mmCIF file of C-alpha atoms in Angstrom:
data_model
loop_
_atom_site.group_PDB
_atom_site.id
_atom_site.type_symbol
_atom_site.label_atom_id
_atom_site.label_comp_id
_atom_site.label_asym_id
_atom_site.label_seq_id
_atom_site.Cartn_x
_atom_site.Cartn_y
_atom_site.Cartn_z
ATOM 1 C CA MET A 263 4.185 38.506 17.555
ATOM 2 C CA ASP A 264 5.240 37.341 13.532
ATOM 3 C CA ARG A 265 7.199 34.401 13.636
ATOM 4 C CA ILE A 266 7.627 31.396 11.849
ATOM 5 C CA PHE A 267 7.120 27.468 12.838
ATOM 6 C CA GLN A 268 7.933 24.399 11.520
ATOM 7 C CA ILE A 269 5.655 21.243 12.835
ATOM 8 C CA GLY A 270 6.601 18.144 10.712
ATOM 9 C CA ASP A 271 6.851 19.243 7.364
ATOM 10 C CA PHE A 272 4.545 22.332 7.323
ATOM 11 C CA THR A 273 6.047 25.428 7.520
ATOM 12 C CA PHE A 274 3.422 28.094 8.671
ATOM 13 C CA ARG A 275 3.773 32.310 9.906
ATOM 14 C CA LEU A 276 1.878 33.136 12.786
ATOM 15 C CA ILE A 277 0.791 36.494 13.541
ATOM 16 C CA CYS A 278 -0.604 37.846 16.989
ATOM 17 C CA PRO A 279 -1.174 40.507 19.103
ATOM 18 C CA GLU A 280 0.977 40.937 21.768
ATOM 19 C CA GLU A 281 -1.212 40.157 24.550
ATOM 20 C CA VAL A 282 -1.702 36.435 23.284
ATOM 21 C CA MET A 283 1.621 34.401 23.750
ATOM 22 C CA PRO A 284 1.954 30.433 22.751
ATOM 23 C CA PRO A 285 2.775 28.304 25.540
ATOM 24 C CA ASP A 286 6.317 27.272 26.097
ATOM 25 C CA ASN A 287 5.720 23.562 24.549
ATOM 26 C CA PHE A 288 4.442 25.382 21.264
ATOM 27 C CA MET A 289 7.593 27.586 21.305
ATOM 28 C CA LEU A 290 9.994 24.459 20.440
ATOM 29 C CA PHE A 291 8.289 24.771 17.210
ATOM 30 C CA ALA A 292 9.561 28.001 16.318
ATOM 31 C CA CYS A 293 11.830 28.282 12.987
ATOM 32 C CA ASP A 294 14.754 30.381 13.857
ATOM 33 C CA THR A 295 17.368 28.685 11.386
ATOM 34 C CA GLU A 296 19.498 30.408 9.409
ATOM 35 C CA PRO A 297 19.797 30.877 6.426
ATOM 36 C CA ARG A 298 16.017 31.662 6.724
ATOM 37 C CA LEU A 299 15.301 30.100 3.256
ATOM 38 C CA ARG A 300 14.630 26.482 5.034
ATOM 39 C CA CYS A 301 11.482 27.832 7.027
ATOM 40 C CA MET A 302 9.706 30.062 3.868
ATOM 41 C CA PRO A 303 5.813 29.399 5.405
ATOM 42 C CA GLU A 304 3.397 27.842 3.458
ATOM 43 C CA TYR A 305 0.340 29.283 5.139
ATOM 44 C CA THR A 306 -0.200 31.906 7.510
ATOM 45 C CA TYR A 307 -2.763 32.028 10.332
ATOM 46 C CA ILE A 308 -3.971 35.688 11.850
ATOM 47 C CA ILE A 309 -4.881 36.191 14.971
ATOM 48 C CA GLU A 310 -7.129 38.725 16.522
ATOM 49 C CA VAL A 311 -8.782 39.595 19.595
ATOM 50 C CA SER A 312 -12.384 40.991 19.964
ATOM 51 C CA GLU A 313 -15.418 41.539 22.135
ATOM 52 C CA GLN A 314 -17.252 39.192 20.213
ATOM 53 C CA LEU A 315 -17.348 36.063 17.401
ATOM 54 C CA PRO A 316 -17.698 36.829 14.118
ATOM 55 C CA ALA A 317 -21.178 34.545 12.487
ATOM 56 C CA PRO A 318 -19.840 31.725 10.943
ATOM 57 C CA GLU A 319 -20.020 31.388 7.389
ATOM 58 C CA GLY A 320 -21.162 27.780 5.058
ATOM 59 C CA GLU A 321 -23.439 24.931 6.196
ATOM 60 C CA PRO A 322 -22.916 23.474 9.540
ATOM 61 C CA ALA A 323 -21.083 19.895 8.590
ATOM 62 C CA ALA A 324 -20.553 18.480 12.564
ATOM 63 C CA GLN A 325 -20.953 19.369 15.852
ATOM 64 C CA ARG A 326 -19.543 17.847 19.512
ATOM 65 C CA PRO A 327 -19.496 19.645 22.551
ATOM 66 C CA ASP A 328 -16.422 21.252 21.794
ATOM 67 C CA LEU A 329 -16.536 22.163 18.410
ATOM 68 C CA THR A 330 -18.831 23.014 15.397
ATOM 69 C CA VAL A 331 -17.778 22.867 12.379
ATOM 70 C CA PHE A 332 -19.237 24.834 8.939
ATOM 71 C CA ARG A 333 -18.172 24.416 5.309
ATOM 72 C CA ASN A 334 -17.902 26.764 2.510
ATOM 73 C CA GLY A 335 -17.049 25.414 -0.298
ATOM 74 C CA ILE A 336 -13.162 24.027 0.186
ATOM 75 C CA TYR A 337 -13.433 26.244 2.942
ATOM 76 C CA GLU A 338 -13.937 25.626 6.982
ATOM 77 C CA THR A 339 -15.271 27.593 10.091
ATOM 78 C CA ARG A 340 -14.993 26.442 13.609
ATOM 79 C CA LEU A 341 -16.622 27.398 16.517
ATOM 80 C CA ILE A 342 -13.870 26.228 19.131
ATOM 81 C CA GLY A 343 -14.719 25.602 22.937
ATOM 82 C CA VAL A 344 -13.675 23.165 25.852
ATOM 83 C CA LYS A 345 -15.481 20.612 26.746
ATOM 84 C CA GLY A 346 -17.735 20.910 29.913
ATOM 85 C CA MET A 347 -17.574 24.991 29.860
ATOM 86 C CA ASP A 348 -20.218 26.905 28.227
ATOM 87 C CA GLY A 349 -19.293 28.725 25.072
ATOM 88 C CA TYR A 350 -16.767 29.024 22.519
ATOM 89 C CA TYR A 351 -13.420 31.178 22.870
ATOM 90 C CA ALA A 352 -12.088 31.255 19.193
ATOM 91 C CA CYS A 353 -13.627 31.402 15.504
ATOM 92 C CA TYR A 354 -11.152 29.464 13.321
ATOM 93 C CA ARG A 355 -12.023 30.616 9.367
ATOM 94 C CA GLU A 356 -10.337 29.844 5.907
ATOM 95 C CA THR A 357 -9.995 32.907 3.809
ATOM 96 C CA ALA A 358 -7.764 31.490 1.132
ATOM 97 C CA PRO A 359 -6.159 28.397 0.563
ATOM 98 C CA ASP A 360 -2.942 29.484 2.270
ATOM 99 C CA ARG A 361 -4.491 31.723 4.530
ATOM 100 C CA ALA A 362 -7.063 31.461 8.017
ATOM 101 C CA GLU A 363 -7.807 34.326 10.272
ATOM 102 C CA ILE A 364 -8.555 33.306 14.073
ATOM 103 C CA THR A 365 -10.883 35.672 16.370
ATOM 104 C CA LEU A 366 -10.155 34.940 19.903
ATOM 105 C CA ALA A 367 -12.692 35.919 22.763
ATOM 106 C CA LYS A 368 -11.087 38.341 24.619
ATOM 107 C CA GLU A 369 -12.361 37.202 28.232
ATOM 108 C CA ARG A 370 -11.357 33.510 27.300
ATOM 109 C CA ILE A 371 -7.509 35.092 26.194
ATOM 110 C CA SER A 372 -6.211 33.649 29.597
ATOM 111 C CA SER A 373 -7.124 29.848 29.037
ATOM 112 C CA LEU A 374 -4.668 29.946 25.993
ATOM 113 C CA ASN A 375 -1.783 28.976 27.824
ATOM 114 C CA ILE A 376 -3.131 25.503 27.892
ATOM 115 C CA ASP A 377 -1.115 23.339 24.821
ATOM 116 C CA PRO A 378 -4.479 21.506 23.718
ATOM 117 C CA VAL A 379 -6.322 24.707 23.898
ATOM 118 C CA PHE A 380 -3.653 26.797 22.148
ATOM 119 C CA SER A 381 -3.346 24.110 19.663
ATOM 120 C CA SER A 382 -6.954 23.869 18.798
ATOM 121 C CA LEU A 383 -7.143 27.059 16.940
ATOM 122 C CA PHE A 384 -4.787 26.102 13.839
ATOM 123 C CA ALA A 385 -6.485 22.756 12.493
ATOM 124 C CA PHE A 386 -3.725 21.198 12.566
ATOM 125 C CA GLU A 387 -4.349 17.963 11.217
ATOM 126 C CA ARG A 388 -6.514 19.295 8.058
ATOM 127 C CA ARG A 389 -3.279 20.597 6.899
ATOM 128 C CA LEU A 390 -1.288 17.876 7.805
ATOM 129 C CA ALA A 391 -2.860 15.163 6.741
ATOM 130 C CA ALA A 392 -2.670 16.814 3.222
ATOM 131 C CA ARG A 393 0.974 16.174 3.739
ATOM 132 C CA GLY A 394 0.778 12.492 3.945
ATOM 133 C CA ASN A 395 0.966 12.810 7.541
ATOM 134 C CA MET A 396 -1.077 11.404 10.556
ATOM 135 C CA ILE A 397 -1.223 12.435 14.790
ATOM 136 C CA LEU A 398 -0.888 9.404 16.961
ATOM 137 C CA HIS A 399 -2.487 9.186 20.425
ATOM 138 C CA CYS A 400 0.591 7.374 22.104
ATOM 139 C CA ALA A 401 3.975 7.739 24.217
ATOM 140 C CA TYR A 402 6.864 8.061 22.210
ATOM 141 C CA VAL A 403 9.807 6.849 23.733
ATOM 142 C CA GLU A 404 12.966 6.691 21.808
ATOM 143 C CA TYR A 405 15.364 3.524 22.172
ATOM 144 C CA LYS A 406 18.833 2.944 20.850
ATOM 145 C CA GLY A 407 17.952 5.447 18.104
ATOM 146 C CA GLU A 408 13.833 4.300 17.259
ATOM 147 C CA ALA A 409 11.253 5.369 18.529
ATOM 148 C CA ILE A 410 8.687 2.506 20.236
ATOM 149 C CA LEU A 411 5.299 4.273 20.343
ATOM 150 C CA PHE A 412 2.755 3.375 23.197
ATOM 151 C CA SER A 413 -0.487 3.600 22.174
ATOM 152 C CA ALA A 414 -4.306 2.674 23.717
ATOM 153 C CA PRO A 415 -7.553 4.575 25.168
ATOM 154 C CA SER A 416 -6.532 7.373 27.908
ATOM 155 C CA GLU A 417 -6.052 5.704 31.554
ATOM 156 C CA THR A 418 -4.469 2.291 29.731
ATOM 157 C CA GLY A 419 -0.591 2.500 30.662
ATOM 158 C CA LYS A 420 0.796 4.223 28.147
ATOM 159 C CA THR A 421 2.813 6.835 30.756
ATOM 160 C CA THR A 422 3.039 3.598 33.033
ATOM 161 C CA GLN A 423 4.882 1.614 29.971
ATOM 162 C CA ALA A 424 6.885 4.057 28.524
ATOM 163 C CA ASN A 425 8.282 4.742 32.294
ATOM 164 C CA LEU A 426 8.535 1.069 33.005
ATOM 165 C CA TRP A 427 11.175 1.490 30.034
ATOM 166 C CA GLU A 428 13.285 4.426 31.338
ATOM 167 C CA LYS A 429 14.021 2.522 34.605
ATOM 168 C CA TYR A 430 14.766 -0.780 33.754
ATOM 169 C CA ARG A 431 16.322 -0.298 29.912
ATOM 170 C CA GLY A 432 17.189 3.549 29.566
ATOM 171 C CA SER A 433 14.925 5.058 26.999
ATOM 172 C CA ARG A 434 13.999 8.938 26.689
ATOM 173 C CA THR A 435 10.152 9.766 26.236
ATOM 174 C CA VAL A 436 10.199 12.494 23.715
ATOM 175 C CA ASN A 437 6.378 13.142 24.114
ATOM 176 C CA GLY A 438 3.872 11.620 26.799
ATOM 177 C CA ASP A 439 0.819 11.508 24.772
ATOM 178 C CA ARG A 440 1.333 12.450 21.145
ATOM 179 C CA ALA A 441 3.344 11.655 18.279
ATOM 180 C CA LEU A 442 3.395 13.187 14.584
ATOM 181 C CA LEU A 443 4.026 10.023 12.048
ATOM 182 C CA GLY A 444 5.405 10.991 8.443
ATOM 183 C CA ARG A 445 7.965 10.054 6.111
ATOM 184 C CA LYS A 446 11.571 10.872 5.771
ATOM 185 C CA ASP A 447 13.854 9.543 3.735
ATOM 186 C CA GLY A 448 11.341 6.503 2.902
ATOM 187 C CA ARG A 449 11.157 5.154 6.198
ATOM 188 C CA TRP A 450 8.126 6.524 8.448
ATOM 189 C CA THR A 451 8.902 8.427 11.628
ATOM 190 C CA ALA A 452 7.561 9.798 15.062
ATOM 191 C CA GLN A 453 7.600 13.197 14.963
ATOM 192 C CA GLY A 454 7.500 15.906 17.257
ATOM 193 C CA TRP A 455 3.949 17.516 18.407
ATOM 194 C CA PRO A 456 3.283 20.931 20.993
ATOM 195 C CA VAL A 457 0.808 19.080 22.922
ATOM 196 C CA CYS A 458 1.974 16.391 25.334
ATOM 197 C CA GLY A 459 -0.917 15.898 28.065
ATOM 198 C CA THR A 460 -0.680 15.697 31.765
ATOM 199 C CA SER A 461 2.843 13.672 31.161
ATOM 200 C CA GLU A 462 4.411 17.265 30.538
ATOM 201 C CA VAL A 463 7.336 15.852 28.693
ATOM 202 C CA CYS A 464 7.322 17.458 24.990
ATOM 203 C CA HIS A 465 10.722 17.923 22.269
ATOM 204 C CA ASN A 466 10.919 18.758 19.169
ATOM 205 C CA GLU A 467 12.446 15.283 17.622
ATOM 206 C CA ASP A 468 12.176 13.185 14.980
ATOM 207 C CA THR A 469 13.061 9.182 14.978
ATOM 208 C CA PRO A 470 12.610 6.254 12.588
ATOM 209 C CA ILE A 471 9.785 4.357 14.381
ATOM 210 C CA ARG A 472 10.283 0.768 15.162
ATOM 211 C CA ALA A 473 7.417 -0.450 16.232
ATOM 212 C CA VAL A 474 3.665 0.804 17.585
ATOM 213 C CA VAL A 475 3.279 -1.167 20.531
ATOM 214 C CA MET A 476 -1.070 -1.430 21.008
ATOM 215 C CA LEU A 477 -1.960 -2.168 24.987
ATOM 216 C CA SER A 478 -4.386 -3.117 27.281
ATOM 217 C CA GLN A 479 -3.706 -4.415 30.812
ATOM 218 C CA ALA A 480 -3.533 -7.956 31.670
ATOM 219 C CA LYS A 481 -2.819 -10.319 34.559
ATOM 220 C CA GLU A 482 -0.071 -12.078 32.592
ATOM 221 C CA ASN A 483 2.320 -10.375 30.411
ATOM 222 C CA HIS A 484 1.690 -11.553 26.800
ATOM 223 C CA ALA A 485 3.008 -10.032 23.357
ATOM 224 C CA GLU A 486 2.125 -11.186 19.460
ATOM 225 C CA ARG A 487 2.604 -9.216 16.623
ATOM 226 C CA MET A 488 -0.875 -8.084 14.800
ATOM 227 C CA THR A 489 -1.587 -8.935 11.391
ATOM 228 C CA PRO A 490 -2.635 -5.398 9.496
ATOM 229 C CA GLY A 491 -6.310 -6.622 9.633
ATOM 230 C CA LYS A 492 -6.806 -6.334 13.171
ATOM 231 C CA ALA A 493 -4.717 -3.439 13.888
ATOM 232 C CA PHE A 494 -6.121 -1.543 12.029
ATOM 233 C CA PRO A 495 -9.202 -0.217 13.582
ATOM 234 C CA LEU A 496 -6.832 -0.050 16.852
ATOM 235 C CA LEU A 497 -4.397 2.455 15.078
ATOM 236 C CA TYR A 498 -7.331 4.126 13.873
ATOM 237 C CA SER A 499 -9.188 4.463 17.038
ATOM 238 C CA GLN A 500 -5.976 6.600 18.243
ATOM 239 C CA ILE A 501 -5.886 8.774 15.413
ATOM 240 C CA THR A 502 -6.696 12.352 15.226
ATOM 241 C CA VAL A 503 -9.744 12.169 12.352
ATOM 242 C CA ASN A 504 -12.053 14.612 11.046
ATOM 243 C CA LYS A 505 -15.178 12.247 9.693
ATOM 244 C CA TRP A 506 -16.969 14.997 8.178
ATOM 245 C CA ASN A 507 -13.774 16.630 6.002
ATOM 246 C CA VAL A 508 -14.552 13.189 3.370
ATOM 247 C CA GLU A 509 -11.594 13.966 1.324
ATOM 248 C CA ASP A 510 -8.992 14.141 4.576
ATOM 249 C CA HIS A 511 -10.724 11.003 6.035
ATOM 250 C CA VAL A 512 -10.472 8.975 3.076
ATOM 251 C CA HIS A 513 -6.785 9.968 2.869
ATOM 252 C CA THR A 514 -6.299 9.427 6.140
ATOM 253 C CA LEU A 515 -7.523 5.769 5.972
ATOM 254 C CA ASP A 516 -5.178 5.034 3.127
ATOM 255 C CA LEU A 517 -2.180 6.722 5.156
ATOM 256 C CA ILE A 518 -3.175 4.488 7.804
ATOM 257 C CA GLU A 519 -3.124 1.068 5.395
ATOM 258 C CA GLU A 520 0.480 2.877 3.914
ATOM 259 C CA PHE A 521 1.650 2.575 7.780
ATOM 260 C CA LEU A 522 0.371 -0.618 8.717
ATOM 261 C CA GLY A 523 2.547 -2.507 5.084
ATOM 262 C CA SER A 524 5.631 -0.968 6.695
ATOM 263 C CA VAL A 525 5.865 -0.252 10.545
ATOM 264 C CA PRO A 526 4.965 -3.582 12.624
ATOM 265 C CA VAL A 527 2.289 -3.240 15.504
ATOM 266 C CA ILE A 528 2.438 -5.454 18.790
ATOM 267 C CA HIS A 529 -0.184 -5.770 21.127
ATOM 268 C CA LEU A 530 0.874 -5.902 24.392
ATOM 269 C CA GLY A 531 -1.149 -7.411 27.624
ATOM 270 C CA CYS A 532 0.903 -6.272 30.262
ATOM 271 C CA THR A 533 1.625 -5.706 34.039
ATOM 272 C CA ILE A 534 3.114 -3.011 36.385
ATOM 273 C CA SER A 535 6.052 -4.725 35.938
ATOM 274 C CA GLU A 536 9.879 -5.334 34.538
ATOM 275 C CA GLU A 537 8.430 -8.332 33.500
ATOM 276 C CA ALA A 538 6.169 -6.305 31.270
ATOM 277 C CA VAL A 539 9.547 -4.725 29.682
ATOM 278 C CA THR A 540 11.127 -8.203 28.636
ATOM 279 C CA CYS A 541 8.013 -9.092 27.585
ATOM 280 C CA LEU A 542 7.949 -6.624 24.579
ATOM 281 C CA GLU A 543 11.846 -6.791 24.499
ATOM 282 C CA ARG A 544 11.417 -10.236 23.179
ATOM 283 C CA ALA A 545 8.816 -9.422 20.892
ATOM 284 C CA LEU A 546 10.948 -6.905 19.213
ATOM 285 C CA SER A 547 13.896 -9.324 19.038
ATOM 286 C CA GLU A 548 11.545 -11.676 17.356
ATOM 287 C CA LEU A 549 10.970 -8.908 14.789
ATOM 288 C CA GLU A 550 14.512 -8.545 14.020
ATOM 289 C CA LYS A 551 15.137 -12.155 13.353
ATOM 290 C CA THR A 552 12.817 -12.189 11.174
ATOM 291 C CA GLY A 553 13.543 -9.041 9.161
ATOM 292 C CA ALA A 554 10.605 -7.034 9.675
#
C-alpha cells in the first residue's frame, strides 16, 4: 500500500507491505480528494516486516512498560509494546526531518488491527504538537453544530454522559474516546482521531468547540465554570504529553494555556440521569448570557 492520509493539519504518506492492513478507523483519514495537490504529504512513514527488530540508536530518554524511547540528536527511536505483554512489536526510527522507518515483528502482525496498537506506530503526538494540536482523552459530542467534550479519567462516565445527551437532547457522538484539538479560522475545533476506545464510534469530522466538561461522579448534579488556573491541571492530565521531550512538553503547556484563554471549561459533578443533562445545559446557557 502506498497512500496519503491527513489527520488534523498533518498530511503524510504511508508505504507498507500488503500484509499490513490499517484498521478501518485509520482508513477514514485516507486523503483521496481531488485535486491531489490538496493532499501533498509533508512526512513519509515506511513500514517493513522483519523477523528481528533493529537495535535502537541514541541515548535512553524514557521507559515505561509498553514503550522505550531513545534520542539521537533531534531524532527519536521507539521500541513499542503492549501493556501486559512481553517484548516489543515494533521499532519506530526517525531517519530524516520528514521521514520515519517502522519495523514490525513478523509474529506480532495479527495484533495490528487494533486501533491504538496500529496508531502507536507513528508517534503522531510528536508531529502534531509542532502544528499546534493536542490529543484530548474525551467523549466528543456534536450538538447544534458545536462540540461538547466530556473529559475525565477512564471509568468516570464520559460515555455515559455522552449517551444521556444523545437520548435526551438528540446530540451525536463523533468519537467516544479521543479528539484532536486544533485551530481553524481563529477558533479551537474538535477534530477526528483514528482511535475511539471501546465505544467503536469514530468519525472524521471537525466541529467548533463550545466547551470542555470535566466530569466527576456525585450524588447530586452541580455545574460551574472553572477558572483557567483550576482547569489547567485537570485538562493537562487528559492530554497526551511526552515529558521526555522538553521542547514538545513546553510547547504543549503553552498550547493548553492558549486553549484555556478562549474555551470555557465546566466542572460537572453528575449522576446518571436526565437531570445531569439539564444541569449542564443551564451552565452552557449561562455562558451564552455572559458572552463566553
